[in-house]
Amino acid sequence: MHLHRFERIWLAFGLGMMVVFLAAITTAAIVDGFVPPSHVQTIDPTKVSQTPPFDHPGLRKLADGSYEAYYVAHIFGFDPHHLAVPVNSRVTFYVTSTDVEHGFSVPETGINAMVTPGWVTTVSHTFHSPGKYLLVCNEYCGAGHHLMADEIEVK
Ligand SMILES: [Cu+2]
């Protein structure tokens, strides 16, 4: 099979880039300990309501002044429905699902995560501006998907 010189150059360039990206990912995983943002903590999706701290979803204040927010996503809503956090507070969200794949998105903040049954998704954000932030599901999860919208109030 005859390959044109330019074709060989592009093939070599493409293969070279694959090797570079693979080396970058491997280096980040081994040296920096990078892992995917979720899939770190697991939970039995049939026992979420009996598993602390998801048996009492909501906000917890930590000793260092930051907050943890535990959310349960289900068809078709989030628990808790409303969350109030003080302005300039760092909030780490722990979100899990009891049924199907959901999304956890706060569009104004850049928070945008998938919530998979059996896994705990973790995402952090510092709320610098007071106001009411929309929390939505951005993974189509069924007929009532459009109803999955709640609010995070920063005051
Ligand atoms: Cu949804």
Tab-separated table of C-alpha atoms and ligand atoms in Angstrom:
chain	number	residue	atom	x	y	z
A	1	MET	CA	0.000	0.000	0.000
A	2	HIS	CA	1.358	3.346	-0.991
A	3	LEU	CA	0.931	6.282	1.390
A	4	HIS	CA	1.600	9.796	0.272
A	5	ARG	CA	4.401	11.534	2.167
A	6	PHE	CA	1.996	14.113	3.695
A	7	GLU	CA	-0.315	11.308	4.797
A	8	ARG	CA	2.587	9.583	6.565
A	9	ILE	CA	3.523	12.874	8.251
A	10	TRP	CA	-0.058	13.381	9.507
A	11	LEU	CA	-0.292	9.778	10.715
A	12	ALA	CA	3.012	10.169	12.588
A	13	PHE	CA	1.813	13.494	14.038
A	14	GLY	CA	-1.499	11.926	15.157
A	15	LEU	CA	0.210	8.937	16.749
A	16	GLY	CA	2.760	11.228	18.387
A	17	MET	CA	0.004	13.363	19.916
A	18	MET	CA	-1.726	10.234	21.251
A	19	VAL	CA	1.515	9.194	22.959
A	20	VAL	CA	1.966	12.708	24.409
A	21	PHE	CA	-1.628	12.818	25.794
A	22	LEU	CA	-1.383	9.297	27.192
A	23	ALA	CA	1.908	10.218	28.906
A	24	ALA	CA	0.312	13.410	30.324
A	25	ILE	CA	-2.688	11.504	31.727
A	26	THR	CA	-0.493	8.752	33.159
A	27	THR	CA	1.877	11.296	34.733
A	28	ALA	CA	-1.044	13.252	36.255
A	29	ALA	CA	-2.596	10.059	37.628
A	30	ILE	CA	0.633	8.719	39.161
A	31	VAL	CA	2.522	11.879	40.174
A	32	ASP	CA	-0.356	14.220	41.096
A	33	GLY	CA	-2.857	11.534	42.142
A	34	PHE	CA	-5.547	12.839	39.781
A	35	VAL	CA	-8.794	10.863	39.805
A	36	PRO	CA	-12.143	11.508	38.120
A	37	PRO	CA	-14.237	14.030	40.118
A	38	SER	CA	-16.737	11.415	41.200
A	39	HIS	CA	-16.602	7.627	41.609
A	40	VAL	CA	-14.531	7.981	44.782
A	41	GLN	CA	-17.173	7.101	47.332
A	42	THR	CA	-19.848	4.474	46.834
A	43	ILE	CA	-23.256	3.981	48.460
A	44	ASP	CA	-26.011	1.375	48.180
A	45	PRO	CA	-28.697	3.232	46.168
A	46	THR	CA	-31.477	1.156	47.764
A	47	LYS	CA	-30.390	2.197	51.285
A	48	VAL	CA	-29.684	5.938	50.820
A	49	SER	CA	-32.440	6.941	53.262
A	50	GLN	CA	-30.835	4.738	55.958
A	51	THR	CA	-27.206	5.665	55.241
A	52	PRO	CA	-25.712	8.572	57.231
A	53	PRO	CA	-25.291	11.385	56.389
A	54	PHE	CA	-27.711	11.000	53.476
A	55	ASP	CA	-30.488	9.916	55.870
A	56	HIS	CA	-30.649	13.607	56.877
A	57	PRO	CA	-29.745	15.604	53.759
A	58	GLY	CA	-28.865	19.257	54.242
A	59	LEU	CA	-26.152	21.617	55.340
A	60	ARG	CA	-23.459	20.973	57.967
A	61	LYS	CA	-20.976	23.541	59.242
A	62	LEU	CA	-17.422	22.350	59.715
A	63	ALA	CA	-14.960	23.510	62.363
A	64	ASP	CA	-12.933	25.475	59.803
A	65	GLY	CA	-15.985	27.587	58.852
A	66	SER	CA	-16.691	25.826	55.573
A	67	TYR	CA	-19.831	23.836	54.867
A	68	GLU	CA	-20.828	20.420	53.606
A	69	ALA	CA	-24.135	19.999	51.803
A	70	TYR	CA	-25.605	16.529	51.417
A	71	TYR	CA	-28.068	16.164	48.567
A	72	VAL	CA	-30.194	13.261	47.425
A	73	ALA	CA	-31.401	13.406	43.827
A	74	HIS	CA	-34.452	11.356	42.889
A	75	ILE	CA	-37.232	11.383	40.331
A	76	PHE	CA	-38.202	14.228	40.219
A	77	GLY	CA	-36.502	16.465	42.717
A	78	PHE	CA	-33.656	17.191	45.064
A	79	ASP	CA	-33.606	16.783	48.809
A	80	PRO	CA	-33.245	19.348	50.372
A	81	HIS	CA	-35.422	21.593	48.181
A	82	HIS	CA	-33.969	24.797	49.533
A	83	LEU	CA	-30.524	25.498	50.917
A	84	ALA	CA	-29.420	28.715	52.613
A	85	VAL	CA	-25.704	29.420	52.905
A	86	PRO	CA	-23.884	32.531	54.154
A	87	VAL	CA	-22.101	34.626	51.547
A	88	ASN	CA	-18.378	33.889	50.981
A	89	SER	CA	-18.729	30.394	52.364
A	90	ARG	CA	-17.069	27.407	50.799
A	91	VAL	CA	-19.562	24.611	50.278
A	92	THR	CA	-18.667	21.061	49.345
A	93	PHE	CA	-21.641	19.259	47.851
A	94	TYR	CA	-22.028	15.509	48.249
A	95	VAL	CA	-24.724	14.255	45.929
A	96	THR	CA	-26.111	10.815	45.283
A	97	SER	CA	-29.106	9.365	43.457
A	98	THR	CA	-31.635	6.809	44.640
A	99	ASP	CA	-32.889	5.801	41.205
A	100	VAL	CA	-31.536	6.926	37.835
A	101	GLU	CA	-28.790	9.122	36.443
A	102	HIS	CA	-29.347	12.788	37.338
A	103	GLY	CA	-27.460	16.019	36.914
A	104	PHE	CA	-26.447	18.550	39.557
A	105	SER	CA	-25.950	21.922	37.962
A	106	VAL	CA	-25.862	25.476	39.282
A	107	PRO	CA	-25.431	27.376	36.020
A	108	GLU	CA	-24.187	30.691	37.484
A	109	THR	CA	-21.352	28.985	39.369
A	110	GLY	CA	-19.913	26.483	36.941
A	111	ILE	CA	-21.082	23.591	39.137
A	112	ASN	CA	-22.061	20.881	36.677
A	113	ALA	CA	-21.848	17.242	37.679
A	114	MET	CA	-23.413	13.877	36.917
A	115	VAL	CA	-25.089	12.004	39.749
A	116	THR	CA	-25.045	8.250	39.359
A	117	PRO	CA	-26.899	5.786	41.605
A	118	GLY	CA	-24.388	3.920	43.751
A	119	TRP	CA	-21.827	6.736	43.724
A	120	VAL	CA	-21.312	9.963	45.645
A	121	THR	CA	-20.475	12.938	43.457
A	122	THR	CA	-18.408	15.639	45.165
A	123	VAL	CA	-18.058	19.222	43.982
A	124	SER	CA	-17.001	22.397	45.823
A	125	HIS	CA	-17.753	26.059	45.311
A	126	THR	CA	-17.298	29.338	47.174
A	127	PHE	CA	-20.331	31.610	46.897
A	128	HIS	CA	-18.995	35.183	46.722
A	129	SER	CA	-22.221	36.940	45.687
A	130	PRO	CA	-25.503	36.935	47.592
A	131	GLY	CA	-28.615	35.927	45.707
A	132	LYS	CA	-30.782	33.033	44.700
A	133	TYR	CA	-29.055	30.407	42.596
A	134	LEU	CA	-30.978	27.969	40.478
A	135	LEU	CA	-30.144	24.302	40.969
A	136	VAL	CA	-31.209	22.072	38.089
A	137	CYS	CA	-30.897	18.532	36.841
A	138	ASN	CA	-29.222	18.555	33.454
A	139	GLU	CA	-29.413	14.840	32.666
A	140	TYR	CA	-32.703	13.774	31.138
A	141	CYS	CA	-34.123	11.466	33.810
A	142	GLY	CA	-37.721	10.907	32.731
A	143	ALA	CA	-41.096	12.535	32.143
A	144	GLY	CA	-40.772	14.919	35.106
A	145	HIS	CA	-37.184	15.940	34.405
A	146	HIS	CA	-38.213	19.567	33.809
A	147	LEU	CA	-39.562	19.683	37.390
A	148	MET	CA	-36.116	19.105	38.878
A	149	ALA	CA	-35.275	22.674	39.791
A	150	ASP	CA	-34.555	23.978	43.261
A	151	GLU	CA	-32.818	26.907	44.840
A	152	ILE	CA	-29.660	27.712	46.752
A	153	GLU	CA	-29.949	30.983	48.611
A	154	VAL	CA	-26.787	32.874	49.477
A	155	LYS	CA	-27.269	35.630	52.067
B	1	CU	CU	-33.402	15.187	35.250
